[in-house]
Amino acid sequence: MIETLSRLLLRLSEAEHPVLWGRVAAPHFGRDFDRLLAQGVLAEDRAADTWSVCSDCDCGLDARPIQRIKGQLIAACPNDHRADVELSAEDIRSFRIDPAMLMRLISSNSGLNKDPESILPGLWKLGTTVGGQAVFAALSVAASIQPGLMGALTRAARGSPIALLVPKGIPGEARRCLEDAGPYVAAALDVVGVSDQNPFAIDVFRLVPPIGHTPRLIIRESSGTTTLDGRSILLSGQPHRLLVMLAQSAATGNGVVSNRDIEDRTGRQARDIIRE
Ligand SMILES: [Zn+2]
């Protein structure tokens, strides 16, 4: 199975200067990829002129130069021509990932801030959920273990409960320290791209600790269905949307959704939807 583009970019962004190679990107080339280029999430860099050496090679090179032989691009092994790799023009393309633009895309697709605020190097405040939880993300390991992190989160959260997205690669000890300090800590790869419909969105239901018993009320945002104690409940579009907002608020914040929030998101009077 091919990793989704959103998860691929997040995983690569754990590095401090993330680069996406053409060979890895090629299965994703197409409209969605072009949109990321247009949005500035990706920027094409110059093509590679070296390639990694073959595994367990004793050639002593750090990288092998890419040669063009009779029109064919080849990463030639100086020791063994059978280990030569033929490359396509797509393979050697390279793209820089702009973490700030990636954050903006995820934040706006998640219904959070359209302009996430960088509060420390590599650390963003993505906004506040309907439920009042302040959501932050540190993409690189360096950003998630930097000095002053907790103080900056606390100031920027202004009293709201904090959820912090971190890279999978964060050392276990560092992650436990963060958890002990109060925030709910989740790996970005576990909460972003859960829905196929909206691959660059955070599933805010995953920003709370898992509950250790069987759920009574199950609301599926993507299919618009609701079940209570195993019985299916029919709700039309906007009442269902309202139920999702209430559930998000109850799960991640103070359980209150204002009339204004309801009207902003549905374009209708709150009392009309509640009556439905
Ligand atoms: Zn070799």
Short mmCIF file of C-alpha atoms and ligand atoms in Angstrom, two decimals:
data_model
loop_
_atom_site.label_atom_id
_atom_site.label_comp_id
_atom_site.label_asym_id
_atom_site.label_seq_id
_atom_site.Cartn_x
_atom_site.Cartn_y
_atom_site.Cartn_z
CA MET A 1 0.00 0.00 0.00
CA ILE A 2 1.30 3.45 -0.89
CA GLU A 3 1.63 5.82 2.05
CA THR A 4 -0.70 8.82 1.62
CA LEU A 5 0.91 12.07 0.54
CA SER A 6 -0.07 13.84 3.77
CA ARG A 7 1.53 11.17 5.94
CA LEU A 8 4.60 10.99 3.72
CA LEU A 9 5.15 14.76 4.02
CA LEU A 10 4.61 14.69 7.79
CA ARG A 11 7.04 11.83 8.23
CA LEU A 12 9.71 13.51 6.09
CA SER A 13 9.13 16.77 7.98
CA GLU A 14 10.52 15.15 11.10
CA ALA A 15 13.92 16.02 9.59
CA GLU A 16 15.09 19.59 10.02
CA HIS A 17 15.46 20.31 6.31
CA PRO A 18 12.89 18.02 4.75
CA VAL A 19 13.32 16.92 1.16
CA LEU A 20 11.05 14.75 -0.96
CA TRP A 21 12.81 12.81 -3.71
CA GLY A 22 11.24 12.31 -7.10
CA ARG A 23 11.48 8.53 -6.86
CA VAL A 24 9.36 8.58 -3.66
CA ALA A 25 7.07 11.33 -4.92
CA ALA A 26 6.38 9.78 -8.35
CA PRO A 27 3.38 7.61 -7.29
CA HIS A 28 1.73 10.84 -6.06
CA PHE A 29 2.35 12.98 -9.14
CA GLY A 30 -0.89 14.47 -10.45
CA ARG A 31 -3.45 17.08 -9.53
CA ASP A 32 -3.10 16.90 -5.73
CA PHE A 33 0.67 17.08 -6.02
CA ASP A 34 0.51 20.08 -8.36
CA ARG A 35 -1.80 21.82 -5.90
CA LEU A 36 0.83 21.41 -3.15
CA LEU A 37 3.41 23.00 -5.47
CA ALA A 38 1.03 25.88 -6.23
CA GLN A 39 0.31 26.38 -2.52
CA GLY A 40 4.03 26.48 -1.72
CA VAL A 41 3.94 23.40 0.53
CA LEU A 42 6.43 21.91 -1.94
CA ALA A 43 9.02 23.73 -4.02
CA GLU A 44 11.02 22.00 -6.71
CA ASP A 45 14.75 22.07 -6.16
CA ARG A 46 17.51 21.20 -8.61
CA ALA A 47 17.75 17.60 -9.70
CA ALA A 48 20.08 15.27 -7.84
CA ASP A 49 23.58 14.74 -9.28
CA THR A 50 24.53 12.02 -6.82
CA TRP A 51 22.77 8.86 -5.62
CA SER A 52 23.22 6.77 -2.48
CA VAL A 53 25.82 3.99 -2.71
CA CYS A 54 24.59 0.43 -3.02
CA SER A 55 23.95 -1.40 0.21
CA ASP A 56 27.03 -3.04 1.73
CA CYS A 57 29.29 -1.67 -0.98
CA ASP A 58 33.01 -1.33 -0.23
CA CYS A 59 33.61 1.37 -2.87
CA GLY A 60 34.38 3.92 -0.13
CA LEU A 61 32.25 6.64 -1.74
CA ASP A 62 29.77 8.77 0.27
CA ALA A 63 27.54 8.97 -2.78
CA ARG A 64 27.91 7.85 -6.38
CA PRO A 65 27.80 10.42 -9.16
CA ILE A 66 24.87 10.13 -11.56
CA GLN A 67 26.13 9.71 -15.11
CA ARG A 68 24.35 9.97 -18.43
CA ILE A 69 25.43 7.07 -20.62
CA LYS A 70 23.92 6.91 -24.13
CA GLY A 71 21.01 9.02 -22.96
CA GLN A 72 20.31 6.84 -19.89
CA LEU A 73 20.84 8.19 -16.35
CA ILE A 74 22.87 5.74 -14.30
CA ALA A 75 24.11 5.70 -10.71
CA ALA A 76 27.15 3.61 -11.47
CA CYS A 77 28.86 1.46 -8.86
CA PRO A 78 32.64 1.72 -9.34
CA ASN A 79 33.08 -1.86 -8.06
CA ASP A 80 30.33 -3.84 -9.68
CA HIS A 81 28.44 -2.80 -12.80
CA ARG A 82 25.68 -5.27 -11.91
CA ALA A 83 24.86 -2.95 -8.99
CA ASP A 84 24.35 0.04 -11.32
CA VAL A 85 20.95 1.66 -10.92
CA GLU A 86 19.15 3.02 -13.97
CA LEU A 87 17.30 6.19 -13.08
CA SER A 88 14.48 8.05 -14.77
CA ALA A 89 14.31 11.81 -15.07
CA GLU A 90 11.52 11.70 -12.44
CA ASP A 91 13.66 9.76 -9.97
CA ILE A 92 16.23 12.52 -9.66
CA ARG A 93 13.78 15.43 -9.19
CA SER A 94 13.78 16.86 -5.69
CA PHE A 95 11.29 18.95 -3.73
CA ARG A 96 11.80 20.99 -0.60
CA ILE A 97 8.98 20.72 1.94
CA ASP A 98 8.07 24.03 3.59
CA PRO A 99 7.01 23.10 7.14
CA ALA A 100 5.26 26.45 7.71
CA MET A 101 3.10 25.98 4.62
CA LEU A 102 2.40 22.37 5.58
CA MET A 103 1.23 23.59 9.00
CA ARG A 104 -1.01 26.18 7.38
CA LEU A 105 -2.57 23.56 5.13
CA ILE A 106 -3.24 21.16 8.01
CA SER A 107 -4.53 23.90 10.27
CA SER A 108 -6.99 25.35 7.76
CA ASN A 109 -8.17 21.87 6.66
CA SER A 110 -8.86 21.06 10.31
CA GLY A 111 -11.09 24.10 10.78
CA LEU A 112 -8.47 25.74 13.00
CA ASN A 113 -6.51 28.94 12.39
CA LYS A 114 -5.98 29.81 8.71
CA ASP A 115 -2.70 31.47 9.65
CA PRO A 116 -0.97 29.35 12.30
CA GLU A 117 1.35 31.30 14.54
CA SER A 118 4.98 30.23 14.98
CA ILE A 119 5.67 30.66 18.70
CA LEU A 120 9.17 29.14 18.81
CA PRO A 121 11.42 27.76 16.04
CA GLY A 122 9.53 24.83 14.50
CA LEU A 123 6.63 25.13 16.95
CA TRP A 124 3.20 26.33 15.77
CA LYS A 125 -0.06 27.20 17.40
CA LEU A 126 -2.62 25.78 14.99
CA GLY A 127 -5.64 27.26 16.73
CA THR A 128 -8.37 26.31 19.14
CA THR A 129 -10.92 23.54 18.61
CA VAL A 130 -14.67 24.11 18.93
CA GLY A 131 -14.30 22.50 22.34
CA GLY A 132 -11.73 25.07 23.46
CA GLN A 133 -8.58 22.93 23.28
CA ALA A 134 -5.48 24.80 22.07
CA VAL A 135 -3.70 22.71 19.42
CA PHE A 136 0.05 23.00 18.82
CA ALA A 137 2.44 21.11 16.58
CA ALA A 138 6.18 20.54 16.61
CA LEU A 139 7.16 18.76 13.42
CA SER A 140 10.84 18.07 14.01
CA VAL A 141 12.37 16.27 16.96
CA ALA A 142 14.59 19.32 17.61
CA ALA A 143 11.52 21.56 17.82
CA SER A 144 9.75 19.27 20.26
CA ILE A 145 12.60 19.09 22.77
CA GLN A 146 13.80 22.71 22.63
CA PRO A 147 14.29 24.72 25.83
CA GLY A 148 11.41 26.97 26.81
CA LEU A 149 8.83 24.80 25.05
CA MET A 150 6.44 24.32 27.99
CA GLY A 151 6.52 28.00 28.95
CA ALA A 152 5.75 29.05 25.38
CA LEU A 153 2.86 26.55 25.13
CA THR A 154 1.35 27.68 28.42
CA ARG A 155 1.53 31.37 27.49
CA ALA A 156 0.07 30.84 24.04
CA ALA A 157 -2.73 28.56 25.31
CA ARG A 158 -3.98 31.33 27.65
CA GLY A 159 -5.52 28.90 30.11
CA SER A 160 -7.00 26.45 27.55
CA PRO A 161 -6.19 22.74 27.75
CA ILE A 162 -3.26 21.94 25.47
CA ALA A 163 -2.85 19.28 22.79
CA LEU A 164 0.62 18.97 21.29
CA LEU A 165 1.41 17.05 18.10
CA VAL A 166 4.93 15.65 18.02
CA PRO A 167 6.98 13.58 15.55
CA LYS A 168 7.02 9.79 15.89
CA GLY A 169 10.79 10.01 16.26
CA ILE A 170 10.71 11.89 19.58
CA PRO A 171 12.63 9.94 22.26
CA GLY A 172 10.30 8.18 24.74
CA GLU A 173 11.82 9.95 27.74
CA ALA A 174 11.27 13.40 26.18
CA ARG A 175 7.68 12.51 25.34
CA ARG A 176 6.98 11.37 28.93
CA CYS A 177 8.44 14.65 30.27
CA LEU A 178 6.02 16.60 28.08
CA GLU A 179 3.06 14.45 29.17
CA ASP A 180 3.97 14.88 32.83
CA ALA A 181 3.97 18.65 32.33
CA GLY A 182 0.28 18.56 31.38
CA PRO A 183 -0.39 18.65 27.62
CA TYR A 184 -2.12 15.82 25.83
CA VAL A 185 0.66 14.58 23.53
CA ALA A 186 -0.11 12.77 20.27
CA ALA A 187 2.08 11.74 17.35
CA ALA A 188 1.08 13.88 14.37
CA LEU A 189 1.06 10.72 12.23
CA ASP A 190 -1.62 9.20 14.48
CA VAL A 191 -4.05 12.09 14.20
CA VAL A 192 -3.54 13.62 10.74
CA GLY A 193 -4.78 11.99 7.54
CA VAL A 194 -7.14 9.59 9.32
CA SER A 195 -9.94 10.47 6.90
CA ASP A 196 -9.52 9.72 3.19
CA GLN A 197 -11.88 12.59 2.39
CA ASN A 198 -9.70 15.18 4.10
CA PRO A 199 -6.16 13.79 4.23
CA PHE A 200 -4.57 17.00 5.50
CA ALA A 201 -6.94 17.38 8.48
CA ILE A 202 -6.45 16.57 12.15
CA ASP A 203 -9.04 14.20 13.63
CA VAL A 204 -9.74 16.26 16.77
CA PHE A 205 -11.47 13.30 18.44
CA ARG A 206 -8.02 11.78 18.73
CA LEU A 207 -6.70 14.72 20.74
CA VAL A 208 -8.05 13.27 23.97
CA PRO A 209 -6.92 10.22 25.95
CA PRO A 210 -8.63 7.00 24.80
CA ILE A 211 -11.52 5.91 27.03
CA GLY A 212 -11.22 2.44 28.49
CA HIS A 213 -14.83 1.26 28.07
CA THR A 214 -17.31 0.53 25.30
CA PRO A 215 -18.68 3.75 23.79
CA ARG A 216 -22.46 4.29 24.01
CA LEU A 217 -22.75 7.07 21.45
CA ILE A 218 -20.90 6.66 18.14
CA ILE A 219 -20.97 9.55 15.70
CA ARG A 220 -19.36 9.06 12.31
CA GLU A 221 -18.60 12.40 10.79
CA SER A 222 -17.66 11.08 7.33
CA SER A 223 -20.76 8.91 6.76
CA GLY A 224 -23.17 11.14 8.72
CA THR A 225 -24.46 8.22 10.85
CA THR A 226 -25.09 8.07 14.57
CA THR A 227 -25.69 5.09 16.86
CA LEU A 228 -26.69 5.16 20.54
CA ASP A 229 -26.31 1.91 22.48
CA GLY A 230 -26.18 0.06 19.17
CA ARG A 231 -29.38 1.64 17.80
CA SER A 232 -29.10 3.72 14.66
CA ILE A 233 -30.41 7.31 14.89
CA LEU A 234 -31.42 9.22 11.79
CA LEU A 235 -30.30 12.85 11.69
CA SER A 236 -30.30 15.08 8.62
CA GLY A 237 -27.21 17.08 7.57
CA GLN A 238 -27.19 20.14 9.82
CA PRO A 239 -28.51 18.52 13.02
CA HIS A 240 -25.80 15.89 12.50
CA ARG A 241 -23.20 18.62 12.02
CA LEU A 242 -24.40 20.23 15.26
CA LEU A 243 -24.13 16.93 17.11
CA VAL A 244 -20.53 16.59 15.84
CA MET A 245 -19.75 20.09 17.15
CA LEU A 246 -21.25 19.29 20.56
CA ALA A 247 -19.37 16.00 20.74
CA GLN A 248 -16.09 17.68 19.78
CA SER A 249 -16.67 20.26 22.45
CA ALA A 250 -17.53 17.66 25.08
CA ALA A 251 -14.54 15.53 24.15
CA THR A 252 -11.88 18.21 23.95
CA GLY A 253 -13.04 21.19 25.95
CA ASN A 254 -15.72 22.57 28.20
CA GLY A 255 -18.75 21.00 26.47
CA VAL A 256 -20.23 24.36 25.49
CA VAL A 257 -20.91 25.48 21.91
CA SER A 258 -22.09 29.06 21.51
CA ASN A 259 -24.98 30.17 19.28
CA ARG A 260 -22.45 32.20 17.36
CA ASP A 261 -20.24 29.13 16.66
CA ILE A 262 -23.27 27.20 15.43
CA GLU A 263 -24.40 30.02 13.18
CA ASP A 264 -20.88 30.63 11.82
CA ARG A 265 -20.51 27.01 10.81
CA THR A 266 -23.98 26.29 9.49
CA GLY A 267 -25.12 29.69 8.24
CA ARG A 268 -28.46 29.20 10.06
CA GLN A 269 -30.08 30.25 13.31
CA ALA A 270 -29.06 27.84 16.09
CA ARG A 271 -32.61 27.48 17.42
CA ASP A 272 -33.94 26.40 14.00
CA ILE A 273 -31.44 23.55 13.80
CA ILE A 274 -32.06 22.45 17.37
CA ARG A 275 -35.84 22.34 16.65
CA GLU A 276 -35.19 19.97 13.70
ZN ZN B 1 28.56 -0.29 -5.13
#
